[in-house]
Structures are given as C-alpha cells and as structure tokens.
Coordinates of C-alpha atoms and ligand atoms in Angstrom, one line a residue:
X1 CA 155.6 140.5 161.7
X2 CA 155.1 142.9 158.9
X3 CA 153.1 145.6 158.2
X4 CA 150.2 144.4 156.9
X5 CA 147.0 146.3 155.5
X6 CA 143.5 144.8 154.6
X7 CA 142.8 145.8 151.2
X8 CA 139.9 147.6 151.9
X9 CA 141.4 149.9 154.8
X10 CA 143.6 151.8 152.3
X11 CA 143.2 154.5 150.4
X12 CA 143.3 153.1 147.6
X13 CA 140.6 150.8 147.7
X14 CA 138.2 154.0 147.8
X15 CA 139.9 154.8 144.7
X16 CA 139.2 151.5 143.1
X17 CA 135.7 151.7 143.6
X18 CA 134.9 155.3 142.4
X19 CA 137.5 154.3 139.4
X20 CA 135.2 150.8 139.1
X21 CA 131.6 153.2 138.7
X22 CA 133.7 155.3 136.0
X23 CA 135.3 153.0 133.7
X24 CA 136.0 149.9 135.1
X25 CA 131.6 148.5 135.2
X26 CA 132.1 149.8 131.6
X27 CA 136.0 149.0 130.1
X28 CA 134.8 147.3 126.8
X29 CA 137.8 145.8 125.4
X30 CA 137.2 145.8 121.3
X31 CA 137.2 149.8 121.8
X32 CA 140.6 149.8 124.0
X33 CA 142.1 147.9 121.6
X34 CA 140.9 149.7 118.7
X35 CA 141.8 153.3 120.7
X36 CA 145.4 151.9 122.4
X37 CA 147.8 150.5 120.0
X38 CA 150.1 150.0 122.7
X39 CA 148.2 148.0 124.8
X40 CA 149.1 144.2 124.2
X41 CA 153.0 145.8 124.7
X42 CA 152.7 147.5 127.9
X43 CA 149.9 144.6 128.9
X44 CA 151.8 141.4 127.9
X45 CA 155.0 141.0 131.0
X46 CA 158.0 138.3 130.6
X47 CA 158.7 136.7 133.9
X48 CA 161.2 134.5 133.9
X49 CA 160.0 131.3 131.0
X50 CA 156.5 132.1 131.4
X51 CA 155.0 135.0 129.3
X52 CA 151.8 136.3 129.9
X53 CA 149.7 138.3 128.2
X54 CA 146.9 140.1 130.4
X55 CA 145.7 142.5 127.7
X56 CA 142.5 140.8 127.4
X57 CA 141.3 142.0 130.9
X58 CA 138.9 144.4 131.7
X59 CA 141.7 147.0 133.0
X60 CA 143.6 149.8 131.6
X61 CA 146.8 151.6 132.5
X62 CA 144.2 154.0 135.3
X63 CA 143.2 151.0 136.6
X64 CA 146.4 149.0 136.2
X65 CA 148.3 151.9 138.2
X66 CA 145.5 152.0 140.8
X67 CA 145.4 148.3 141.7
X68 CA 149.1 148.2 141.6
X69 CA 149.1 151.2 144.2
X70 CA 146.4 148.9 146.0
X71 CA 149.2 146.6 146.7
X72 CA 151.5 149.3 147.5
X73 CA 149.8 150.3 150.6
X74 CA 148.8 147.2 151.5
X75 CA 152.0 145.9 152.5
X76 CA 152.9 143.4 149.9
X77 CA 156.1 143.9 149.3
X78 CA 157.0 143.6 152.9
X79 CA 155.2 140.7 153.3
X80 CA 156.6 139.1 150.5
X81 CA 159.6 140.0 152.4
X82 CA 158.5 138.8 155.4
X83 CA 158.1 135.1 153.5
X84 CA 161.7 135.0 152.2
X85 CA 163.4 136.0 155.3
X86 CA 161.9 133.1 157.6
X87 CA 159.0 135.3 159.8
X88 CA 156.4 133.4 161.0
X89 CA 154.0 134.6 158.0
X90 CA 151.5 131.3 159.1
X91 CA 150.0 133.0 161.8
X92 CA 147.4 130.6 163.4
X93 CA 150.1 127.9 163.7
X94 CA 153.2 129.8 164.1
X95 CA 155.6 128.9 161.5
X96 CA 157.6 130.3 158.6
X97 CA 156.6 128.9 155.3
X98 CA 159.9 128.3 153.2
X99 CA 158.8 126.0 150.5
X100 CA 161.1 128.7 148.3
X101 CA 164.2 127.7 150.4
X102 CA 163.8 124.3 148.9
X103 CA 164.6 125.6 145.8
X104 CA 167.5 128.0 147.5
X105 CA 171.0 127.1 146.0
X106 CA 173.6 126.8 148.8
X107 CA 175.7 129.2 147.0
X108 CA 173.1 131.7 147.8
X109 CA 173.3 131.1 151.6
X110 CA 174.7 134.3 152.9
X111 CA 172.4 136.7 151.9
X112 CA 169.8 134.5 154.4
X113 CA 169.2 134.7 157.9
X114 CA 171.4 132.7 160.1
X115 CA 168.9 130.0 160.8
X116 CA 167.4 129.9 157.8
X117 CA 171.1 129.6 156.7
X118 CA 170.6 126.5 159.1
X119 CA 167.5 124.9 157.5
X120 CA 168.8 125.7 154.1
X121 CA 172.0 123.4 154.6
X122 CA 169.9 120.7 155.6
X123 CA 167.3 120.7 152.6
X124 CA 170.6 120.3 150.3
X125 CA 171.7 117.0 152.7
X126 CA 168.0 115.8 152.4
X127 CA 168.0 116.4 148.6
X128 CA 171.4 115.1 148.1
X129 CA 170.3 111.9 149.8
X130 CA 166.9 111.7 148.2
X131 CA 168.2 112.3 144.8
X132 CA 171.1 109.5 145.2
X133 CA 168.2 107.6 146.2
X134 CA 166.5 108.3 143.1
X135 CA 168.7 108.0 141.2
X136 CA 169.6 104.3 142.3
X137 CA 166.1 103.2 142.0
X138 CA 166.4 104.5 138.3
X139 CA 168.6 102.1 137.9
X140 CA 167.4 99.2 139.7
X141 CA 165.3 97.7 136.6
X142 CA 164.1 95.0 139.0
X143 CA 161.8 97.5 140.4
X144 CA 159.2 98.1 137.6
X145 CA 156.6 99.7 139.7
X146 CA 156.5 103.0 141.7
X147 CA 153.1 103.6 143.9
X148 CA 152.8 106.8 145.6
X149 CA 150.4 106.8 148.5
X150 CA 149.4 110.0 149.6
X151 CA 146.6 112.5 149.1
X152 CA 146.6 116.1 148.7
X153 CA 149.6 117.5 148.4
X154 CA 151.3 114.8 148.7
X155 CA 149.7 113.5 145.6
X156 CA 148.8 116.6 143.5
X157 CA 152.1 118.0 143.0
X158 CA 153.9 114.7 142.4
X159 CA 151.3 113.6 140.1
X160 CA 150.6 116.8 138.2
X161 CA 154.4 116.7 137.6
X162 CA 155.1 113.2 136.4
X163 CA 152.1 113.5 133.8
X164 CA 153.1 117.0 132.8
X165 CA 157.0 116.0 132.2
X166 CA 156.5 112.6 130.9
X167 CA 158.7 113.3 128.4
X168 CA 161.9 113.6 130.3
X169 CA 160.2 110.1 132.1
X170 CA 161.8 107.2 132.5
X171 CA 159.9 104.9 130.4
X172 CA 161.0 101.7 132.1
X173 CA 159.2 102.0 135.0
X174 CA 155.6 102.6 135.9
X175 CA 154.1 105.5 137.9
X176 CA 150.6 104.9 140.4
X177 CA 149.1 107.2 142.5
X178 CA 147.0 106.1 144.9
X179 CA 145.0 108.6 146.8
X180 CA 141.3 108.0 148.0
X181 CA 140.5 105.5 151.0
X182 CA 137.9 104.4 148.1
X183 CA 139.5 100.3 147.9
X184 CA 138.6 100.6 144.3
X185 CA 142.0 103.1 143.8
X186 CA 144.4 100.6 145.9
X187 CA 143.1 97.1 144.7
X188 CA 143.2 98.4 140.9
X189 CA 146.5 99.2 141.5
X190 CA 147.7 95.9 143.3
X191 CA 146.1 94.2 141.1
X192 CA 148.6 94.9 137.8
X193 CA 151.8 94.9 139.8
X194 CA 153.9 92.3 142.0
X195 CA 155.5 92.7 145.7
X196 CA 159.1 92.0 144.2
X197 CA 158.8 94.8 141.7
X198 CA 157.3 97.5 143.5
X199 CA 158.5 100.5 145.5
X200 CA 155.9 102.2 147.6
X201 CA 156.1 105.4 148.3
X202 CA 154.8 106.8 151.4
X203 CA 153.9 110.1 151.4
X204 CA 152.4 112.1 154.2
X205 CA 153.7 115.3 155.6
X206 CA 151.6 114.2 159.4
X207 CA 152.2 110.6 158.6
X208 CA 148.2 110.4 160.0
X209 CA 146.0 111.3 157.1
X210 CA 143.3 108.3 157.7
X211 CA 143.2 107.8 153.7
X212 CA 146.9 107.7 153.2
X213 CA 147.3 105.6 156.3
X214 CA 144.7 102.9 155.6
X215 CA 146.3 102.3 152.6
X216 CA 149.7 102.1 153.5
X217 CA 148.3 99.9 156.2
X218 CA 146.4 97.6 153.4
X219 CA 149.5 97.9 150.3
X220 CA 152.0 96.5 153.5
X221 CA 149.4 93.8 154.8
X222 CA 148.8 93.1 150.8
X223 CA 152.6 92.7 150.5
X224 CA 153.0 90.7 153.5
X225 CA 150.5 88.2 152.2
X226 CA 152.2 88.0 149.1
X227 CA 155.4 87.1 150.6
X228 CA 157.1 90.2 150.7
X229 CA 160.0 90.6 153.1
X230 CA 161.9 93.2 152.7
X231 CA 160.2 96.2 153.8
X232 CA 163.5 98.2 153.5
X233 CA 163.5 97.6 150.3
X234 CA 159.9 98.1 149.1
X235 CA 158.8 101.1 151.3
X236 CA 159.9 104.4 151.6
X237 CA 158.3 107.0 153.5
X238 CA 158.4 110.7 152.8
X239 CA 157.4 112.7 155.8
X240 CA 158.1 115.4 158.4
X241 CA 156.9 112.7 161.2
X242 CA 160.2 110.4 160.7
X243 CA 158.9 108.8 164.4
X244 CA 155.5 108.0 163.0
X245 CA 157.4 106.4 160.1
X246 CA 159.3 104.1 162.0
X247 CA 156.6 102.7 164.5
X248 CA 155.1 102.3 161.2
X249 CA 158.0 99.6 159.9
X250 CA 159.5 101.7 157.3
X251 CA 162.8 102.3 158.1
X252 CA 163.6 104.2 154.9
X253 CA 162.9 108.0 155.3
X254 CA 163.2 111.0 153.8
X255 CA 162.0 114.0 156.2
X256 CA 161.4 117.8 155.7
X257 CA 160.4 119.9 158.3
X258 CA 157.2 121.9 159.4
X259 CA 157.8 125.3 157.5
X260 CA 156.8 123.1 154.6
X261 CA 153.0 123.6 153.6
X262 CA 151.4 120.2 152.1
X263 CA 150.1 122.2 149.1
X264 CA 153.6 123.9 148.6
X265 CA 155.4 120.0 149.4
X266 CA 156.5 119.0 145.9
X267 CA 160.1 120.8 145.7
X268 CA 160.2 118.7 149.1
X269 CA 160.9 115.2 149.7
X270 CA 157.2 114.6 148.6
X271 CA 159.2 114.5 145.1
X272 CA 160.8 111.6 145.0
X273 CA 158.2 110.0 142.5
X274 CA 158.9 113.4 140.1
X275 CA 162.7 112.8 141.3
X276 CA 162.5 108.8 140.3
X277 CA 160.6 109.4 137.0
X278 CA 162.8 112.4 135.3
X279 CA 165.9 111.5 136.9
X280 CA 168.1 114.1 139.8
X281 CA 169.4 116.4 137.1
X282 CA 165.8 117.1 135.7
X283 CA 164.5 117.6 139.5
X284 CA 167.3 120.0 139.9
X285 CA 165.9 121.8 136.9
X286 CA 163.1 122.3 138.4
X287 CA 163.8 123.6 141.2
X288 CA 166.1 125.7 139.3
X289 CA 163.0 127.0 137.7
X290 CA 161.1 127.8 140.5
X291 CA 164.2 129.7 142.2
X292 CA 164.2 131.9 138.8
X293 CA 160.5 132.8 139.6
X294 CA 161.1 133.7 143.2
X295 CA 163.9 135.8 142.5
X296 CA 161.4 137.3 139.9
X297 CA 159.2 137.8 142.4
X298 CA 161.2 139.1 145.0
X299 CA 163.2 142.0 143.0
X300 CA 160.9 142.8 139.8
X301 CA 159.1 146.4 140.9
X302 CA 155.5 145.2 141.5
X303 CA 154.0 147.2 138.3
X304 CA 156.2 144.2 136.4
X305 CA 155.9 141.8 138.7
X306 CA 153.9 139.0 137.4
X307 CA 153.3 137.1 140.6
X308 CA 151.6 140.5 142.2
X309 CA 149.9 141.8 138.3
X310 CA 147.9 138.6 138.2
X311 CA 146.8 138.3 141.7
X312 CA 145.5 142.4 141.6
X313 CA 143.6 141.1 138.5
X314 CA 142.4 138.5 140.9
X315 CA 141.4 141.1 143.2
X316 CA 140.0 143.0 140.4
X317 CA 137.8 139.7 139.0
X318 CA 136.5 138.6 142.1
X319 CA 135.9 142.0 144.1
X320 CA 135.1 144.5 142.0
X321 CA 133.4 142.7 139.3
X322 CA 132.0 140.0 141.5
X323 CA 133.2 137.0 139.4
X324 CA 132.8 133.7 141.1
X325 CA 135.2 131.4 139.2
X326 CA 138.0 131.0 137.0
X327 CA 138.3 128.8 134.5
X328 CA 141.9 127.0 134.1
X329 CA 142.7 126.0 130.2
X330 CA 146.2 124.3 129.3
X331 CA 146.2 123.5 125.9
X332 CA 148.7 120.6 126.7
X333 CA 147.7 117.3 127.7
X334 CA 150.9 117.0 129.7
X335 CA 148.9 119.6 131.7
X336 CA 145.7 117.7 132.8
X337 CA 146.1 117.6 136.4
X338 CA 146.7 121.2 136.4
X339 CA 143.5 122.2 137.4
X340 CA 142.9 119.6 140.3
X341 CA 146.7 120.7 141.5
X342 CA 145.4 124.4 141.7
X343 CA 142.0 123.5 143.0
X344 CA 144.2 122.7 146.3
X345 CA 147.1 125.3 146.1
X346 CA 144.7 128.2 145.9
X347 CA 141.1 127.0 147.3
X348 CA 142.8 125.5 150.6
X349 CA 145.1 128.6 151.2
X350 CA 142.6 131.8 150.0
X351 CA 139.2 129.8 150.6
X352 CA 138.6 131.9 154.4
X353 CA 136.1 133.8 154.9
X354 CA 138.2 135.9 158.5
X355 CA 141.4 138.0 158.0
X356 CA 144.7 136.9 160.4
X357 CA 143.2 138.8 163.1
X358 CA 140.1 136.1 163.2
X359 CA 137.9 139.4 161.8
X360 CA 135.0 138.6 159.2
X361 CA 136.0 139.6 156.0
X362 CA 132.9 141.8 154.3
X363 CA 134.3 140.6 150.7
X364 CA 135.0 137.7 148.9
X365 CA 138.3 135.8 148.8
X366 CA 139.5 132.5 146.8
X367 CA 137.0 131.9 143.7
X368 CA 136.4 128.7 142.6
X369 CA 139.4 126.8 140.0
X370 CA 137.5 124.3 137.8
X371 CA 138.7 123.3 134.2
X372 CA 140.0 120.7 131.6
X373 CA 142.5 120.3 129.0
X374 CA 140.6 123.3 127.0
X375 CA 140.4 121.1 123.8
X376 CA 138.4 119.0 125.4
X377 CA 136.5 121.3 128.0
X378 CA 135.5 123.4 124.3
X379 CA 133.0 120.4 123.6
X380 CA 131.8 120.2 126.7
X381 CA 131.3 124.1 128.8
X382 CA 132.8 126.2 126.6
X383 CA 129.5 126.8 125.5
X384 CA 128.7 128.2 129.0
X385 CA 131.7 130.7 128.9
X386 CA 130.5 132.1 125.4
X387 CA 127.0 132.2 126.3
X388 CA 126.2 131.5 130.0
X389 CA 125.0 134.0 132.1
X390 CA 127.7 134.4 134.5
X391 CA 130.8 136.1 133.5
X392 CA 134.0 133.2 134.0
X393 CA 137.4 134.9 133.2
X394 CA 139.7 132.1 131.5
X395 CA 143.4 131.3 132.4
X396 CA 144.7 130.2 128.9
X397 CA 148.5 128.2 129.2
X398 CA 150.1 127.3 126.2
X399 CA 153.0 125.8 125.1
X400 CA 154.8 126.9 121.9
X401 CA 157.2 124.0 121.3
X402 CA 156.2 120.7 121.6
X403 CA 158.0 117.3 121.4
X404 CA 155.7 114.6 119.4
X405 CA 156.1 114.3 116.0
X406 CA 152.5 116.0 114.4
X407 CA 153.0 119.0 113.5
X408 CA 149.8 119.8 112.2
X409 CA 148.2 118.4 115.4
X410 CA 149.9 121.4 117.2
X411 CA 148.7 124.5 115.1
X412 CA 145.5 123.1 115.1
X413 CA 145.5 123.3 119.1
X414 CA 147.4 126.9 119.5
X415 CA 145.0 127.9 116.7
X416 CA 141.7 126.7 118.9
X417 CA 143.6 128.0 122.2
X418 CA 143.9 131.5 120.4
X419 CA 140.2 131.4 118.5
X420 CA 138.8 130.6 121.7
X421 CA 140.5 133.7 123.9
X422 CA 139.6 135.6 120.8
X423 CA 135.8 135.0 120.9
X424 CA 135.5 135.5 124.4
X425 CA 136.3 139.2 123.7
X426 CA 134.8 139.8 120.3
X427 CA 131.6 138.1 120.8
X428 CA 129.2 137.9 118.3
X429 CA 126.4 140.5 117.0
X430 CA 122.6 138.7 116.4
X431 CA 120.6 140.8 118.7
X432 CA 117.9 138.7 119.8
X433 CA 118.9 135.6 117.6
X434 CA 120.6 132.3 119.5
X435 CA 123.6 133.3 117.8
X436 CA 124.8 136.6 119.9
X437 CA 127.7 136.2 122.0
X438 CA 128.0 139.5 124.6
X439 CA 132.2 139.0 123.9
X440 CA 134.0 141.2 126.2
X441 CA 134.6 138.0 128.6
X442 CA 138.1 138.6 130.1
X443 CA 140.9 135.9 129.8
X444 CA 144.7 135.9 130.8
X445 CA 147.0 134.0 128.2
X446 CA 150.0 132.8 129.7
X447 CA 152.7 131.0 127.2
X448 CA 155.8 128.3 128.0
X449 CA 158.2 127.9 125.5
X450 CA 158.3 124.3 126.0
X451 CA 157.0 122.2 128.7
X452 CA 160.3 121.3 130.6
X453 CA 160.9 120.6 134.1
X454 CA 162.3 124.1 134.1
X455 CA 159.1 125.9 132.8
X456 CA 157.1 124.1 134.3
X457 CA 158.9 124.7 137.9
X458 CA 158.8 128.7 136.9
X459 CA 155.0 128.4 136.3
X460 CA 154.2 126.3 139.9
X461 CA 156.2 128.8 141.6
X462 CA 154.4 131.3 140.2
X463 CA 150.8 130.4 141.0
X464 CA 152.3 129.7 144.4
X465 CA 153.3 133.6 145.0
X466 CA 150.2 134.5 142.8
X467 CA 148.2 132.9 145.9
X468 CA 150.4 134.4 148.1
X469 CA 149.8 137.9 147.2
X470 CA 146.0 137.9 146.6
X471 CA 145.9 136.5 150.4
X472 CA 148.1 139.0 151.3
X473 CA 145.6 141.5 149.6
X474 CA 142.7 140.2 151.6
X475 CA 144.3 139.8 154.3
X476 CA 144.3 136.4 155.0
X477 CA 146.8 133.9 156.4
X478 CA 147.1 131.1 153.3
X479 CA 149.0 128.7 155.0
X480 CA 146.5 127.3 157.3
X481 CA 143.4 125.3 156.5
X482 CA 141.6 124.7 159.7
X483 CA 138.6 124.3 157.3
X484 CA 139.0 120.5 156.8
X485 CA 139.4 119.7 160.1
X486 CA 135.7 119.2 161.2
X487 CA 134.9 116.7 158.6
X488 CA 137.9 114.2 159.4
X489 CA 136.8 114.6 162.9
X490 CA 133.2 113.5 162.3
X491 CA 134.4 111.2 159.8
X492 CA 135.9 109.2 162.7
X493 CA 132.7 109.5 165.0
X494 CA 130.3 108.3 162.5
X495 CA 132.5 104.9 161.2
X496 CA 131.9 103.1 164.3
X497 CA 128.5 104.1 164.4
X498 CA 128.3 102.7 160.6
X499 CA 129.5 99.3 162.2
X500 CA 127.3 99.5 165.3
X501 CA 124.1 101.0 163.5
X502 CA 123.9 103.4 166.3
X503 CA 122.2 106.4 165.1
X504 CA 121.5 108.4 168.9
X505 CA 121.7 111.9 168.8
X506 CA 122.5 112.4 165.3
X507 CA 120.6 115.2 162.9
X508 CA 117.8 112.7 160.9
X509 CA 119.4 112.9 157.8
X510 CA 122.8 111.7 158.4
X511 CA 121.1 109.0 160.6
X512 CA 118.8 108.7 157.9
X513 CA 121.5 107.6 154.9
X514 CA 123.7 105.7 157.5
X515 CA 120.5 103.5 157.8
X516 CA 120.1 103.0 154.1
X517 CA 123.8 102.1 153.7
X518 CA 123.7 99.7 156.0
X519 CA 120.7 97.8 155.1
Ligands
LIG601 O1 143.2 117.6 154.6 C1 144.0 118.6 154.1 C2 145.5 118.2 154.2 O2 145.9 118.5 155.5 C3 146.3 119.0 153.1 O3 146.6 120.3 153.5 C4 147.4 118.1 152.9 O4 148.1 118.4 151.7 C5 146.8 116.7 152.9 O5 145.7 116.9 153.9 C6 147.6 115.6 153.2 O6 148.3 115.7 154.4 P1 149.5 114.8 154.8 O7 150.6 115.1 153.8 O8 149.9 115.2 156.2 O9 149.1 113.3 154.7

C-alpha cells in the first residue's frame, strides 16, 4: 500500500490554517479581481474537453500553492498511483478498484502490471461481446422496449447517461428504469409495454439487492403470466454474480468482476442500456473520453491537474470554511440526473466519518450534493443561495454548443447560467433594505463544448478522480460503504413482523408506525 498521510498530520495543514486566519476568513473576491488581472488566466485549467474556471473561489495563488502542497505531502500522487497500478486501494474489503481499466485500450496493455494486463484482456472480450449484443438488439425493431432493473449504480449511471446523450439515442426504441421496490415504479412501467417487445435488463453487481430482485422476481412472474416464453430472449442480466444469474433463469449474462465499485459500474457491463440506446461506436466514445481524463489525471503536475485542483477546493469549502453543501447546476436539461448520479458517487464513497485505519476523523468529509437543472432550481432556491444564511458554493456545468434548433433559447440559458455565477460574487449593496445580497458566494464554472458521449465520459471520470482525491485527502477509503448495511438488515427483520403484527422488543416508535400501517 502507499504512503499515505491524513491531511491534517502534515505540515502543511498547520500552514493552511494560520494562512486561513490571514487571508483566506477574509479573501473578498471583487477586490482580487479588481487588484489581479491575471487571475481568471492562471485560475481557469483545460483538462481534457472539460474547462473549468475556478477563479470565482475564495483562494489565491498563496493559498492555491498551499493547498496544492497539502496534497503533495499527503500522498496523493502515490495513491493515485496506487489506483492505476491494481493495489488493493479498497482497504476494508481488499480489492483493487479498476473502473479506469474499463476504459483502458488494449493497445495500452504493456505499460500495466501483468495481471492487470490479465483483467484488462478480459474487459475487451466482455465489451466486445456486450457491444455485439448491443448492437443486435439495435437492430432487432421487434424489441421496442428496454427496462433496466437495478438501483444505485446500476441505475444512476445508466440512466444519467441515456437522458444526458439522447441525442445520439436511438429513437426507435424506448428506455425504463425501474429502480425502487415501491410497485408503483414497476406496474407503471408494465403497464405501457408488452412481453414480446420488451428486453429486461437485469442489473445488479451482487445479483441480491432486495429492490432489484423483487422486481426482477415480479417483471419475470408478470411476463410469465402474459405468455412469455422465451426468457433467453427477453432477459439479460448484467452482473459480477453470473451463478446467482443463472439459478435465477437468465441464461444471458454479461459479468464484470469485483474490482468494479457499483458507483463507478457504468463503463462496465451495467452499460448495456447506454450501449443499446447510442449504439457500440458512441459507447466506445465514451469510454474514450473517460480514458483522456485519466490520463489527465495521472500525468498533469497536480498544480494543473483538475481532478486534484477541485477536490483541494473541496478540502478548502468544507474544512476550512465549514461549508456544508454544494450546490450542482447544469444548465442542460440533458443533464438532469446529474445531481442524483453524484449524490451516490461522492456521498456513498467520502460520506465516513473514520480514516482507513478505523480512527475518528476530528473534521468533516463528503458535504452534501443537492441540485436541479439551474434554470429551474433559480425559481425555486436560488433565492436561498443569494440570500440565505449559510454560504453554498455552486458547481456551474455548461454546455457551449447545443444541438436543437432555438438559438435564442440557448443564449438566454448561458446568459442566466453566467448572471447567476455573477451575482453570487458581486452581491448587491442596500444595507439594511431586503434588497442586499452579501455577494462573495464562491462558485466553480466548468464548460463542455458540446454534450457528446465523449465529454460527457471526460466529465464522469472526472468527478470520479475528484472523489478519489478528496478521500485521499481525508484519509478515507471511498470504495466501501458499510454505511447502508444496517438498514437493509433491519429492513428484513421488520417485514415479517409487518405481516405478523409482532411488535416485541422493538423501540415504541417503530412499533408504534408499524401498528398504524397495518391497521
Ligand atoms: O446499497 C448500496 C449499494 O450497495 C450500492 O453501492 C450499489 O450501487 C447498489 O447498492 C446496488 O447494488 P447491486 O448492483 O449489487 O444491486
């Protein structure tokens, strides 16, 4: 394992503090941008098709130079290395995570460890396979319906995808996702399509999840019932538990192995809906995109390395300045499941409160990701940003070149998307009148030229290695998430007990509520 150091063992973190009490507390940025004409240049970084501008922050070079030495001597760059070379960076259960070597081209295998070389040969046979796959169901037009059971990441990913890139879609076919246990999600769904036309998709890295079994159980009873015959046919699973598959009935498989984290799982065979709906040579593009940003990440010297710049400012938010959330805006509606997608990838992986050693942590780690399309979340919180009383630092995303037809439609949203950054800092002067906005509220801009599948693979991989390094930072392992393990546990305890009516032993509410939904 690497050498790694807590952030606030080093040296540098007493630096950071004493810097914090002399200019950081008080960094106003009208006056460094009316004293620094070079800021936005030597603030603003292009990674590769994602440009980001993080000159509205509350940092300046000092402070840039000082985080960025923060994740000098904490290790990161030896971690980082750690993750592309196959160590078992996922501590608590002992495995590599290689989501980036599903994005690997074979030509690169060399350079890898041998058994890495290994695994790498068969993610190529499993995409090969998966994308011929694809590719025939594309162009089977008796199949008019795609339903994708799966939840978490094997839902977010998928379905953040096929919204964001339903341009390059195949418009002959229709795309469900079916997540919650809640029957309302599965019967809506079997309600508008027919067993001859539809291809489930099961998707479950354990092939246990109780929501994503109980409705695979209930879509291949429904189908039964209906007449279906041919399973083969009409279900598919995607898994790393091919066994669990089978015993199922589905004989149709498409597997990926352990080193795979469910959060990191779309590049994976959990992509065959993205895979289906843009077609093989658009998946490859993504992936394609994604590899650009982790070779990005790997060689780019970590003062432009945007990957490690926006996780310090991370650090920086949520440590130093004690902000509790960020605030996702894509001013793209292609981009609406965005913020649910990075709820998962960064709440489940920095969301610990102990280091790797199992050692309380005595600072903060993952804030909270909330958002909406930002056209629509300005008539509805923006006002809180503006005006509210805690301080919520803003992740603009826009996208410069768009494909529908209204020109006008698009200025008017890059214009609100830059107004909106723009007010945050300046604020507005009417001491003591409603009308005074504070202003110096920090935002990060980042910019796609278009919204393709590869951009839009650059920018996942990037807020996958963004994640990666703040962990890293903190010290934490972000590729468990032993935290939703209790809940499915007592889950299963109290459903009998919500047949039975048995309420022994349990605390008075819970037995409390089970007794009123009961009655
Ligand atoms: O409950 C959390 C979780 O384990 C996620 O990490 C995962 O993405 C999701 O459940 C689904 O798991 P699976 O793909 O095994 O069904």
């Amino acid at each position: 394992m690497s050498m790694r150091l807590r952030c606030d063992r080093t040296p540098a973190w007493g630096v950071l503090r004493q810097l914090f009490e002399t200019r950081g507390r008080t960094l106003d940025l009208r006056q460094v941008f009316a004293t620094d004409p070079g800021r936005f240049e030597r603030l603003t970084l292009q990674a590769p098709h994602v440009f980001a501008d993080l000159s509205k922050n509350l940092v300046d070079e000092t402070l840039q130079a000082a985080l960025t030495e923060l994740a000098r001597q904490c290790g990161v760059a030896a971690h980082r290395d750690a993750l592309f070379s196959g160590q078992h960076v996922n501590s608590t259960e002992d495995r590599a995570a290689m989501h980036w070597l599903l994005r690997q081209p074979v030509a690169d295998a060399q350079a890898l460890p041998l058994p890495v070389q290994v695994e790498l040969r068969q993610v190529h046979a499993v995409l090969d396979a998966m994308l011929a796959y694809a590719q025939a169901v594309r162009e089977d037009v008796a199949i008019t319906d795609v339903v994708n059971i799966g939840i978490g990441g094997s839902d977010l990913g998928p379905q953040m995808a096929v919204l964001a890139l339903d341009e390059f879609a195949d418009q002959g076919k229709r795309y469900h996702f079916v997540s919650s246990v809640d029957g309302h999600e599965l019967s809506q769904v079997l309600r508008r399509v027919r067993p001859e036309s539809t291809l489930f998709l099961v998707a479950s890295k354990s092939f246990t999840t109780l929501e994503t079994m109980t409705n695979a159980r209930s879509a291949k009873a429904w189908f039964q019932a209906q007449g279906g015959r041919d399973i083969a046919r009409h279900f598919c699973a995607l898994t790393s538990n091919v066994q669990a598959a089978a015993e199922f009935g589905i004989s149709t498989t498409f597997g990926f192995r352990d080193w795979v984290g469910g959060r990191y799982s779309m590049w994976s065979a959990i992509g065959l809906p993205i895979a289906i709906a843009i077609g093989p040579q658009h998946f490859r593009e993504l992936l394609a995109g994604a590899h650009a940003m982790d070779a990005h990440f790997r060689i780019a010297p970590l003062e432009r390395n945007l990957p490690v710049q926006l996780a310090l400012l991370d650090l920086w938010h949520r440590n130093f300045h004690g902000f509790s959330s960020r605030s996702v805006a894509p001013y793209h509606s292609g981009l609406r499941r965005m913020q649910a997608y990075l709820q998962q990838l960064e709440m489940e992986s920095n969301g610990k409160r102990v280091d790797e050693t199992g050692q309380a942590l005595p600072y903060a780690t993952s804030p909270v990701i909330w958002g909406e399309p930002a056209a629509n979340g300005q008539h509805a919180y923006f006002q809180m940003l503006h005006q509210g009383s805690d301080v919520i630092p803003v992740e603009f995303i826009a996208v410069k070149k768009v494909a529908h037809e209204l020109p006008e439609h698009h200025l008017k949203l890059l214009a609100n998307g830059l107004a909106q950054a723009q007010a945050l800092m300046l604020g507005q002067a009417d001491p003591g009148g409603h009308r005074h906005m504070p202003g110096n509220r920090p935002s990060t801009f980042l910019v796609l030229e278009e919204l393709t599948p590869t951009s839009l693979g650059a920018l996942i991989a990037l807020y996958e290695h963004r994640v990666f390094v703040a962990g890293s930072l903190w010290g934490i392992n972000s590729f468990d998430q032993w935290g939703v393990e209790l809940g499915k546990v007592l889950a299963k305890a109290i459903e009998p007990r919500l047949e039975s009516g048995d309420t022994t032993g349990l605390d008075a509410s819970t037995a409390g509520l089970l007794k009123r939904l009961r009655s």
